[in-house]
């Protein structure tokens, strides 16, 4: 079964706006990762945040992790049309090595 | 960073034939690899965990006789879709776990179309 649930399922914004996507999961994790997938293509790894970290930045990306609420958020600042893609959170479950993906958020950035 | 290569990137086959997809870790040894399937506009669903030198562990609902997994070496796992049917058409992605077991790296995926 899917470990992560994401919201919103779809998000449409104007270029230059910020986009926030949320992910919730069910069990304890070792780390949580965010990936991007352009239509019909492979995954691009964006950022990994470990269970003992609360926030992480990478360029225009900001990821937070709240293990008490079992949730994470991905913020993309100053969005660009090229950010249009599907974004997935994925968790590595404690005690196992499987990476389980959330349902994903489809982001559309209008130029 | 670690590189995982998947081959082929796309394949079209006739219904009833078998298709083999390869997943290679190019610059590290991977005792564990994972196979995922993704239908259009859906998320990645874990199909099975492939362990070098032993039988794969399949997720509930995945037919092990239809999706044969072989992990014969520390750098190669193969997924064979046997007697493929149009409903098997999907995007298949593998990932390989590094030796430390803390991070998985993904292949670029294989788009299978069964006609």
Coordinates of C-alpha atoms in Angstrom, one line a residue:
Chain A
X1 CA 0.0 0.0 0.0
X2 CA 1.1 3.6 -0.5
X3 CA 3.0 5.1 2.4
X4 CA 2.5 8.7 1.4
X5 CA -0.4 10.9 0.6
X6 CA 0.1 14.2 -1.0
X7 CA -2.0 17.3 -1.4
X8 CA -3.0 19.0 -3.5
X9 CA -3.3 16.4 -6.2
X10 CA -3.0 19.2 -8.8
X11 CA -1.9 22.8 -8.5
X12 CA -2.0 25.5 -11.1
X13 CA -0.1 28.8 -10.5
X14 CA 1.3 31.8 -12.3
X15 CA 5.0 32.1 -13.0
X16 CA 6.7 33.9 -10.2
X17 CA 4.4 32.6 -7.5
X18 CA 5.4 30.1 -4.9
X19 CA 4.1 26.5 -4.9
X20 CA 3.6 24.5 -1.8
X21 CA 3.0 20.8 -1.8
X22 CA 2.4 18.6 1.2
X23 CA 3.0 15.0 2.0
X24 CA 1.8 12.8 4.9
X25 CA 3.0 9.4 5.7
X26 CA 1.9 6.6 8.1
X27 CA 4.9 4.9 9.7
X28 CA 8.3 5.8 11.1
X29 CA 10.9 6.7 8.5
X30 CA 14.6 6.9 8.0
X31 CA 14.4 9.7 5.5
X32 CA 12.0 11.4 3.1
X33 CA 12.8 12.4 -0.5
X34 CA 11.2 14.6 -3.0
X35 CA 11.3 13.8 -6.7
X36 CA 10.2 15.5 -9.9
X37 CA 8.9 13.7 -12.9
X38 CA 8.3 15.3 -16.3
X39 CA 5.5 13.8 -18.3
X40 CA 6.4 10.2 -19.4
X41 CA 10.0 10.5 -18.1
X42 CA 12.2 9.2 -15.3
X43 CA 12.5 10.6 -11.9
X44 CA 14.7 13.5 -10.9
X45 CA 15.9 13.5 -7.4
X46 CA 15.4 16.9 -5.8
X47 CA 16.2 16.7 -2.1
X48 CA 16.6 14.2 0.8
X49 CA 15.8 15.1 4.3
X50 CA 16.7 12.8 7.2
X51 CA 14.4 12.0 10.0
X52 CA 16.5 14.0 12.5
X53 CA 16.3 17.1 10.3
X54 CA 13.5 19.7 10.3
X55 CA 14.3 21.8 7.3
X56 CA 16.5 21.8 4.3
X57 CA 17.2 24.2 1.4
X58 CA 18.4 23.6 -2.1
X59 CA 18.3 26.6 -4.5
X60 CA 14.6 27.6 -4.9
X61 CA 13.5 24.5 -3.0
X62 CA 12.7 24.4 0.7
X63 CA 11.6 21.2 2.4
X64 CA 10.3 20.8 5.9
X65 CA 9.8 17.6 7.9
X66 CA 7.6 17.2 11.0
X67 CA 8.0 13.7 12.3
X68 CA 5.5 14.3 15.1
X69 CA 2.8 15.0 12.5
X70 CA 4.3 12.6 10.0
X71 CA 4.3 15.2 7.3
X72 CA 6.6 17.1 5.0
X73 CA 6.2 20.1 2.7
X74 CA 8.0 21.1 -0.5
X75 CA 8.1 24.8 -1.3
X76 CA 9.2 26.0 -4.7
X77 CA 9.8 29.7 -4.7
X78 CA 9.6 32.1 -7.7
X79 CA 8.2 29.3 -9.9
X80 CA 9.0 29.0 -13.5
X81 CA 7.2 27.4 -16.4
X82 CA 9.9 24.8 -16.5
X83 CA 8.9 23.7 -13.0
X84 CA 5.7 22.2 -14.5
X85 CA 5.9 18.5 -13.6
X86 CA 4.6 15.9 -11.2
X87 CA 6.2 16.0 -7.7
X88 CA 6.4 12.9 -5.5
X89 CA 7.4 12.4 -2.0
X90 CA 9.0 9.1 -1.1
X91 CA 9.8 7.6 2.2
X92 CA 12.4 5.0 3.3
X93 CA 10.6 3.1 6.1
X94 CA 12.4 2.5 9.3
X95 CA 13.4 -1.2 9.7
X96 CA 13.2 -1.8 5.9
X97 CA 14.8 -0.5 2.8
X98 CA 11.8 0.0 0.5
X99 CA 11.1 3.4 -0.9
X100 CA 7.4 4.1 -1.0
X101 CA 5.9 6.8 -3.1
X102 CA 3.1 9.2 -2.5
X103 CA 0.3 9.8 -5.0
X104 CA 2.0 12.9 -6.3
X105 CA 1.1 16.5 -7.0
X106 CA 0.8 17.7 -10.6
X107 CA 2.1 21.2 -10.8
X108 CA 1.3 23.5 -13.7
X109 CA 3.1 26.8 -13.9
X110 CA 1.5 29.2 -16.4
X111 CA 3.8 31.6 -18.2
Chain B
X1 CA 26.7 10.5 -7.5
X2 CA 25.6 6.9 -8.0
X3 CA 24.4 6.1 -11.5
X4 CA 21.7 3.5 -12.3
X5 CA 21.2 2.6 -16.0
X6 CA 18.0 1.0 -17.2
X7 CA 17.7 -0.6 -20.6
X8 CA 15.8 -0.4 -22.9
X9 CA 14.3 3.0 -22.4
X10 CA 11.3 2.0 -24.5
X11 CA 10.1 -1.2 -26.1
X12 CA 7.1 -2.3 -28.1
X13 CA 6.2 -6.0 -28.2
X14 CA 3.5 -8.2 -29.5
X15 CA 1.0 -9.7 -27.1
X16 CA 2.1 -13.1 -25.9
X17 CA 5.8 -12.4 -26.1
X18 CA 8.2 -11.9 -23.2
X19 CA 10.3 -8.7 -22.6
X20 CA 13.4 -8.4 -20.5
X21 CA 14.3 -5.1 -18.8
X22 CA 17.8 -4.6 -17.3
X23 CA 18.8 -2.4 -14.4
X24 CA 22.5 -1.8 -13.8
X25 CA 24.3 0.0 -11.1
X26 CA 27.3 1.5 -12.9
X27 CA 29.6 2.8 -10.2
X28 CA 28.5 1.0 -7.1
X29 CA 27.5 -2.5 -6.0
X30 CA 23.8 -2.9 -5.1
X31 CA 22.8 -6.0 -3.1
X32 CA 19.2 -4.7 -3.2
X33 CA 17.3 -3.3 -6.1
X34 CA 13.6 -2.4 -6.5
X35 CA 11.2 -2.6 -9.4
X36 CA 8.3 -0.1 -9.7
X37 CA 5.4 0.2 -12.2
X38 CA 3.7 3.4 -13.0
X39 CA 0.5 3.7 -15.0
X40 CA -0.3 7.0 -16.8
X41 CA -1.0 9.9 -14.4
X42 CA -0.5 7.6 -11.4
X43 CA 2.2 7.2 -8.8
X44 CA 4.9 4.6 -8.7
X45 CA 3.8 1.3 -7.2
X46 CA 6.5 -1.0 -5.8
X47 CA 6.3 -4.4 -7.4
X48 CA 9.2 -6.3 -5.8
X49 CA 12.4 -6.2 -4.0
X50 CA 15.3 -7.9 -5.7
X51 CA 18.1 -9.3 -3.6
X52 CA 21.4 -10.5 -5.1
X53 CA 21.7 -14.2 -4.9
X54 CA 18.3 -14.9 -3.5
X55 CA 14.6 -14.9 -4.6
X56 CA 12.8 -11.6 -5.1
X57 CA 10.2 -10.5 -2.6
X58 CA 7.0 -9.5 -4.3
X59 CA 4.4 -7.0 -3.1
X60 CA 0.9 -8.2 -2.6
X61 CA -1.0 -8.6 -5.8
X62 CA 2.0 -8.8 -8.1
X63 CA 2.2 -12.1 -9.9
X64 CA 5.7 -13.6 -9.5
X65 CA 5.3 -16.0 -12.4
X66 CA 4.5 -13.2 -14.7
X67 CA 7.1 -10.7 -13.6
X68 CA 10.3 -12.7 -13.3
X69 CA 13.1 -11.0 -11.4
X70 CA 16.7 -12.2 -11.5
X71 CA 19.5 -10.5 -9.5
X72 CA 22.5 -12.5 -10.6
X73 CA 25.2 -10.1 -9.8
X74 CA 25.8 -7.1 -7.5
X75 CA 25.3 -4.7 -10.4
X76 CA 22.5 -6.2 -12.4
X77 CA 18.9 -7.0 -11.9
X78 CA 16.5 -8.0 -14.7
X79 CA 12.7 -7.9 -14.9
X80 CA 11.1 -10.2 -17.4
X81 CA 7.5 -9.6 -18.3
X82 CA 6.3 -13.0 -19.5
X83 CA 3.5 -13.5 -22.0
X84 CA 2.9 -9.8 -22.1
X85 CA -0.6 -8.5 -22.6
X86 CA -1.8 -4.9 -23.4
X87 CA -2.7 -4.4 -19.8
X88 CA 1.0 -4.8 -18.9
X89 CA 1.8 -1.7 -20.9
X90 CA 3.3 0.7 -18.4
X91 CA 6.3 2.6 -17.3
X92 CA 8.7 0.4 -15.3
X93 CA 11.4 1.9 -13.1
X94 CA 14.1 0.3 -11.1
X95 CA 16.1 1.6 -8.2
X96 CA 19.3 0.4 -6.5
X97 CA 20.2 0.7 -2.9
X98 CA 23.7 1.8 -2.0
X99 CA 25.9 -0.3 0.2
X100 CA 25.1 1.9 3.2
X101 CA 21.4 1.2 2.6
X102 CA 20.4 4.8 3.2
X103 CA 19.7 6.0 -0.3
X104 CA 18.3 4.6 -3.4
X105 CA 19.1 5.7 -7.0
X106 CA 16.7 5.4 -9.8
X107 CA 17.0 4.3 -13.4
X108 CA 15.5 6.4 -16.2
X109 CA 12.6 4.0 -16.7
X110 CA 11.4 1.7 -19.5
X111 CA 8.2 2.4 -21.3
X112 CA 6.6 -0.9 -22.3
X113 CA 3.9 -1.0 -24.9
X114 CA 2.2 -4.3 -25.7
X115 CA 0.2 -4.4 -28.9

